[in-house]
Amino acid sequence: MNHFLPASPVAVPLSIAALLAAVNQHIPRRLADALAMAASLWSVIACLWLLMKSSHGLIVYWMGGWEPRNGAAIGISFTIDPLGAGAAAFASSLVLVALVFSAHYFDSVGTIFHVLMLAFLGAMCGFSLTGDIFNLFVFFELMSAAAFALCGYKTEESGPIQGALNFAVTNTIGAFMALSGIGLLYGRTGALNMAQIGKSLGQTHDGLVVAAFVMITCGFLVKAALVPFHFWLADAHAVAPTPVCVLFSGIMVELGLYAVARVYWTMFHGALAQFEAQTRAIFVSLGVLTAIVGALMSFAQRHIKRLLAYSTISHTGLMLVAFAMLAHGALAGLALYVLGHGLLKGALFLSAGILLHHLGSIDELNLRGKGREAIRASGLMLFLALGLSGVPPYGTFLGEALIDSAAEKLHYSWISYIFMFAGIVTAAAVLRVAGRIYFGWGQDLDRSQQDEGETDEGRETSGGKEVPATMFVPTLVLLLLGLGMSFIPGLRVKTQAAAMEFMDQGAYQQQVLEHAAPPAYVPHAEESLLPGIVRGIVSTLLALIVAGLVLLPHPLRRGIEGFSGGVSFVLRPLRILHSGHMGDYVAWLTAGVAAIGGLFAYFIH
Amino acid sequence: MSQAVSEFLRMLPFLVAAWLFVVGLYGIVTSRHLVHLIMCLVVVQTSTYLLLLGVGYKIGAAAPIFADIPVGTPAVDPVTHALMLTDIVVEATVMALLLALAIQAEERAGSVDPEQLRIMRG
Amino acid sequence: MNYQARTALFIVSGLGFLCFYIWGLHGLPGLGHYPGPYGNLINSLTVYERHATDAVTAVNFDYRGFDTLGEEFILFASVMGANLLLRKQKDDREEDPPLDRAQDRVVPPTSDAIRVTGLALVLPIVVFGLYTISHGQLTPGGGFQGGVILASMPLIIYLCGDYKAFDQVTSHVLSEVTEAVGAGGYAIAGLISIVFGLNYLTNFIPLGQTGDVLSSGTILLISVLTGLEVAGGLVVLMIAFFRQTLVYRKADDESREQDEPSRQ
Amino acid sequence: MIVLQAGILLFVGVIGTAVVFTRNPLNQVIGLTFYGLLMALMFFIFQAPDVAFSQIVIGAVVLPLMVLLTLAKLKVKEQRRK
């Protein structure tokens, strides 16, 4: 079993994918569903097992049995730690949920959908588990290739094609950028194993190391959709089939960030250690900018999936802020936050999918007052919106609490206001949607505002009065898991230990290259959750107030007109910048890389 | 003379790689035709070949094929070649996917000019 | 942004990026001064440990075989994706008569010389492709290169003007299955190692005599599977593109009709 | 040998730039084919026969062919729309 389990989260889904492709159209739909679900279920189990096992030290698994010679790696390793295994387990669970949801959702073309989903799954697992930088790139590309195809799945419409094009071009450029960085590193160290590169780089921090760091980081940040690399995300989410959105928002974007953290802690930490303060400042500013832009743009949308997509952008900004603390408490908080957010956002997208299935539209203004017909979906949405603002016991608040206490020690306590701001605005946006759809509050459709680009999309199903259990139950399960994770005993302590393991560069190198024994990690005692609880409740109340103000009936709106005028004064130019033009996206991408690179170059030399 | 040339050559493949990367991006930013844009993306990708090729090369070394030369002869790095092979196949397939998207863009949106494909604004 | 603003933004940031990149490149040891140790280690090991004389093939299919697995699936997923995107839509049918008839263009018949030469080339190309695949561990070549060569064979048949033969040779289902078998075979070949109590993708076949065709264990097996995958994948891709534009040179409509249902 | 290497690298740089600046896709694809062949030649000169082998087929045949087929399809579509 020890020979099989570490490789199986990649090998099993890929084998099943190939099998399903070979028998395309010759097997019944239900059998294909069952096989695909079985493969993803297997990945969940295997990854959970790896998660348990690796909490006592890294699992280092050499593909092809090529153990390192004299401390030099000659093969590819899976280097599995609890956070990596956790990411893979979470990705597999979301794939499973998405497959269950789509069982009655798609009028699928042969088995192509299943094949692509399984390839996507295998890529995400490999991406989380690998310990080799080029292998990371290969799985990054596999993830992208499957994602592009899934994104353009609904070829009958014009939107998906344009969204997929923007997605594909920007992400491919990001991948080439990361590959160039990898080339630079290889030119310096002659190694591809991350542990060995880290060892070989040591403390040097010349131009090459900085350039490699910035290029690899920016390549992955394109996937993580940080401003100014974020444009593709809203487009891709707005058009991808709903079950696929769950994966994009719930885990794929976060995996971009995971890769940044992995790369930093295994390879560059030694080199950049004396510039920790500057690194922190740069990433915090980037994250804060992203959180604010994402939140504002989210509030301005009426296409519900696009709204959710911008909210994801806002939350990845917060996640980058958490990573930027470069402390184990914040990293543990980040892990919990990703989990909570992924469950929540997944459930939100699924409920949007139910709306689309039931009412045939995804435009907030079109759906005004129609929610009574789809009461379960809109009711769920209300619940979920509260989670976005971090109300306890929703899982995100656990993460926020950890991040806050870590930030406080680093004199960054002001970032908790950013967390509150992003939480309030994105939650208010979803509450507004739910209020408008379910209760029919707020303005009616204003036909004068037509030049807004895509606001709606076609059905993905044949529609129907009934919402099948395969759609409703997964949504509910995600919601309950998101609530339940707060009650797992010792979760925070265990995650902190895992984060310490993740960040220990020296122990990582010794375990990978020299079979060293793992050290034991003893995190601090649990801190009080009370401030987090209070803050969560305050944000939720504020979110309710903001949403209420927006939805006020006409006569009462007068009072806040000046305020909303101010808001749209800020929003207008921001929306114009999101032009939907691929050239703009690439120009901003280059500008982002140049700016981040320039800042690092300035600080380090 | 040959000294000067070899000093110039020391950085040449890398400079060309950097140049091609940026020029390709320029083509993408200013492109008015999706197919042109995709071919510019190919140019960006070739930049990574040049970088890897330059990194793995050794002066005066043979190709890493030990059929005719004895083991131990200095040979260039086979790993970068393997990486480039991977890169080339990836290129062809990703470009195929993009070209397919371009065909669909013409079909569904009636244009291949990024200027006209702006349904995703705001 | 308008064209000028966009170009201006790019020129400023592109130059910034270029400077930054070159600043990083200056840290490289310079062309021809490869630092090692990875490549040197592989060069000294392949012949002894793997009985393969082409180090690149050994890296691709053994030392870093797992990368190649991922990369096979990139090909596989992209082909699936392109196929999905290029499938005929329902509303295309009526407005899509064979192109040439719609434009009243007469296709010049292919000359006999081209046809004979072309068809005579088919066999050598197949042999050459198979040779390249099977000698990958010895001389330059291997699954990728041989697969690509094999995939060019149907093109020649098409050039010879025999669309019917092209259609038969490239029968969609067959090439799709070939592709899937190649990709899946690779993933499963890795699993066989596990049955022998070895790590994923470890060699489990005797290494044989260095220099023989049947040598270097799994490298050969994986090379063949990769060849299948690449050939199948590229043929599926090319058919997908060809079907978009194909010039029907003969009365091929029946064969087209028969083929349609299986592709939906 | 050194002069040959420098020459081909420069040539690759120039042709790559030319490919980007050729705005008409039909002309560009001719440039791209030539560029692919040039790349293959460069791989040979830099002792990478394996890579050169795939580059010849992919860069000079498969990729340009796909681009040409795409252009043909786009042209037909465009004409039909008019």
Short mmCIF file of C-alpha atoms in Angstrom, two decimals, chain A residues 223-387:
data_model
loop_
_atom_site.label_atom_id
_atom_site.label_comp_id
_atom_site.label_asym_id
_atom_site.label_seq_id
_atom_site.Cartn_x
_atom_site.Cartn_y
_atom_site.Cartn_z
CA LYS A 223 -3.76 31.73 -11.47
CA ALA A 224 -4.53 33.12 -8.03
CA ALA A 225 -6.12 36.18 -9.68
CA LEU A 226 -4.44 38.95 -7.72
CA VAL A 227 -4.84 42.51 -8.97
CA PRO A 228 -3.62 43.33 -11.63
CA PHE A 229 -3.62 39.73 -12.87
CA HIS A 230 -7.23 39.13 -11.94
CA PHE A 231 -9.19 40.15 -15.02
CA TRP A 232 -9.57 36.68 -16.47
CA LEU A 233 -11.20 35.25 -13.36
CA ALA A 234 -14.48 37.08 -13.51
CA ASP A 235 -14.79 36.31 -17.22
CA ALA A 236 -14.03 32.64 -16.78
CA HIS A 237 -16.39 32.26 -13.84
CA ALA A 238 -19.20 34.12 -15.47
CA VAL A 239 -19.25 31.68 -18.35
CA ALA A 240 -18.03 28.32 -17.06
CA PRO A 241 -20.67 25.71 -16.23
CA THR A 242 -21.72 26.07 -12.60
CA PRO A 243 -20.19 22.83 -11.27
CA VAL A 244 -16.91 23.89 -12.81
CA CYS A 245 -17.13 27.31 -11.12
CA VAL A 246 -17.20 25.49 -7.81
CA LEU A 247 -13.78 24.09 -8.58
CA PHE A 248 -12.39 27.30 -10.04
CA SER A 249 -13.39 29.42 -7.06
CA GLY A 250 -13.20 26.80 -4.37
CA ILE A 251 -9.75 25.41 -5.00
CA MET A 252 -8.02 26.21 -8.32
CA VAL A 253 -7.46 29.87 -7.51
CA GLU A 254 -6.29 28.99 -4.01
CA LEU A 255 -3.87 26.45 -5.43
CA GLY A 256 -2.11 29.33 -7.21
CA LEU A 257 -1.53 30.84 -3.80
CA TYR A 258 -0.56 27.47 -2.37
CA ALA A 259 2.16 27.23 -5.01
CA VAL A 260 3.47 30.68 -4.09
CA ALA A 261 3.67 29.68 -0.43
CA ARG A 262 5.26 26.34 -1.27
CA VAL A 263 7.84 27.90 -3.55
CA TYR A 264 8.67 30.61 -1.02
CA TRP A 265 9.08 28.30 1.95
CA THR A 266 11.00 25.55 0.18
CA MET A 267 13.30 27.53 -2.08
CA PHE A 268 13.49 31.25 -1.43
CA HIS A 269 13.04 31.62 2.28
CA GLY A 270 16.74 31.28 3.02
CA ALA A 271 17.69 33.75 0.33
CA LEU A 272 15.06 36.36 1.18
CA ALA A 273 15.08 35.91 4.95
CA GLN A 274 16.77 39.21 5.67
CA PHE A 275 14.25 41.04 3.51
CA GLU A 276 11.25 39.62 5.25
CA ALA A 277 9.85 43.04 6.18
CA GLN A 278 10.01 44.29 2.60
CA THR A 279 8.57 41.10 1.16
CA ARG A 280 5.75 41.35 3.66
CA ALA A 281 5.06 44.98 2.78
CA ILE A 282 4.91 44.28 -0.96
CA PHE A 283 2.57 41.31 -0.65
CA VAL A 284 0.36 42.99 1.93
CA SER A 285 -0.15 46.00 -0.35
CA LEU A 286 -0.94 43.73 -3.28
CA GLY A 287 -3.39 41.76 -1.18
CA VAL A 288 -5.12 44.81 0.25
CA LEU A 289 -5.49 46.35 -3.19
CA THR A 290 -6.99 43.11 -4.46
CA ALA A 291 -9.36 42.80 -1.51
CA ILE A 292 -10.72 46.31 -2.04
CA VAL A 293 -10.98 46.22 -5.83
CA GLY A 294 -12.59 42.78 -5.73
CA ALA A 295 -15.12 43.82 -3.11
CA LEU A 296 -16.15 46.99 -4.93
CA MET A 297 -16.42 45.26 -8.28
CA SER A 298 -18.41 42.48 -6.70
CA PHE A 299 -20.91 44.96 -5.34
CA ALA A 300 -21.33 46.53 -8.78
CA GLN A 301 -22.38 43.33 -10.56
CA ARG A 302 -25.81 42.06 -11.43
CA HIS A 303 -24.70 38.82 -13.14
CA ILE A 304 -24.77 36.61 -10.05
CA LYS A 305 -21.90 34.32 -11.02
CA ARG A 306 -19.77 37.31 -11.93
CA LEU A 307 -20.61 38.87 -8.60
CA LEU A 308 -19.47 35.73 -6.83
CA ALA A 309 -16.33 35.65 -8.95
CA TYR A 310 -15.33 39.17 -7.90
CA SER A 311 -16.02 38.20 -4.34
CA THR A 312 -13.55 35.34 -4.81
CA ILE A 313 -10.99 37.86 -6.07
CA SER A 314 -11.56 39.93 -2.95
CA HIS A 315 -11.07 36.91 -0.72
CA THR A 316 -7.90 35.76 -2.48
CA GLY A 317 -6.58 39.23 -1.72
CA LEU A 318 -7.23 38.53 1.94
CA MET A 319 -5.53 35.17 1.58
CA LEU A 320 -2.44 36.80 0.11
CA VAL A 321 -2.38 39.18 3.07
CA ALA A 322 -2.46 36.16 5.36
CA PHE A 323 0.43 34.52 3.49
CA ALA A 324 2.36 37.79 3.55
CA MET A 325 2.52 37.67 7.35
CA LEU A 326 5.09 34.89 6.81
CA ALA A 327 4.22 33.45 10.21
CA HIS A 328 2.98 30.00 11.10
CA GLY A 329 -0.11 31.26 12.90
CA ALA A 330 -1.21 33.22 9.84
CA LEU A 331 -0.40 30.32 7.53
CA ALA A 332 -2.55 28.01 9.62
CA GLY A 333 -5.26 30.65 9.55
CA LEU A 334 -4.88 30.83 5.79
CA ALA A 335 -5.36 27.08 5.48
CA LEU A 336 -8.55 27.17 7.53
CA TYR A 337 -9.73 30.26 5.69
CA VAL A 338 -9.23 28.56 2.33
CA LEU A 339 -11.19 25.56 3.54
CA GLY A 340 -14.04 27.66 4.94
CA HIS A 341 -14.14 29.94 1.94
CA GLY A 342 -14.02 27.07 -0.54
CA LEU A 343 -16.95 25.29 1.10
CA LEU A 344 -18.92 28.50 1.25
CA LYS A 345 -18.17 29.71 -2.25
CA GLY A 346 -18.81 26.26 -3.63
CA ALA A 347 -22.23 26.22 -2.00
CA LEU A 348 -22.97 29.73 -3.28
CA PHE A 349 -22.14 28.77 -6.84
CA LEU A 350 -24.25 25.64 -6.56
CA SER A 351 -27.22 27.64 -5.33
CA ALA A 352 -26.69 30.01 -8.25
CA GLY A 353 -26.72 26.93 -10.45
CA ILE A 354 -30.02 25.85 -8.93
CA LEU A 355 -31.46 29.30 -9.67
CA LEU A 356 -30.30 29.02 -13.25
CA HIS A 357 -31.78 25.56 -13.52
CA HIS A 358 -35.05 26.58 -11.97
CA LEU A 359 -35.64 30.07 -13.29
CA GLY A 360 -33.52 30.08 -16.45
CA SER A 361 -31.68 33.27 -15.60
CA ILE A 362 -28.77 34.43 -13.52
CA ASP A 363 -29.38 38.17 -13.78
CA GLU A 364 -30.17 39.69 -10.41
CA LEU A 365 -32.48 42.36 -11.80
CA ASN A 366 -34.32 39.97 -14.10
CA LEU A 367 -34.98 37.63 -11.23
CA ARG A 368 -36.40 40.26 -8.90
CA GLY A 369 -39.19 38.78 -6.84
CA LYS A 370 -39.11 35.45 -8.63
CA GLY A 371 -37.25 33.70 -5.85
CA ARG A 372 -40.36 32.37 -4.18
CA GLU A 373 -40.49 29.72 -6.87
CA ALA A 374 -36.98 28.62 -6.01
CA ILE A 375 -37.29 29.15 -2.32
CA ARG A 376 -34.73 26.60 -1.30
CA ALA A 377 -31.96 28.03 -3.43
CA SER A 378 -32.54 31.63 -2.43
CA GLY A 379 -33.02 30.67 1.20
CA LEU A 380 -29.69 28.90 1.14
CA MET A 381 -28.13 31.94 -0.43
CA LEU A 382 -29.22 34.09 2.51
CA PHE A 383 -27.55 31.71 4.93
CA LEU A 384 -24.39 31.52 2.89
CA ALA A 385 -24.08 35.27 2.53
CA LEU A 386 -23.78 35.54 6.29
CA GLY A 387 -20.81 33.18 6.10
#
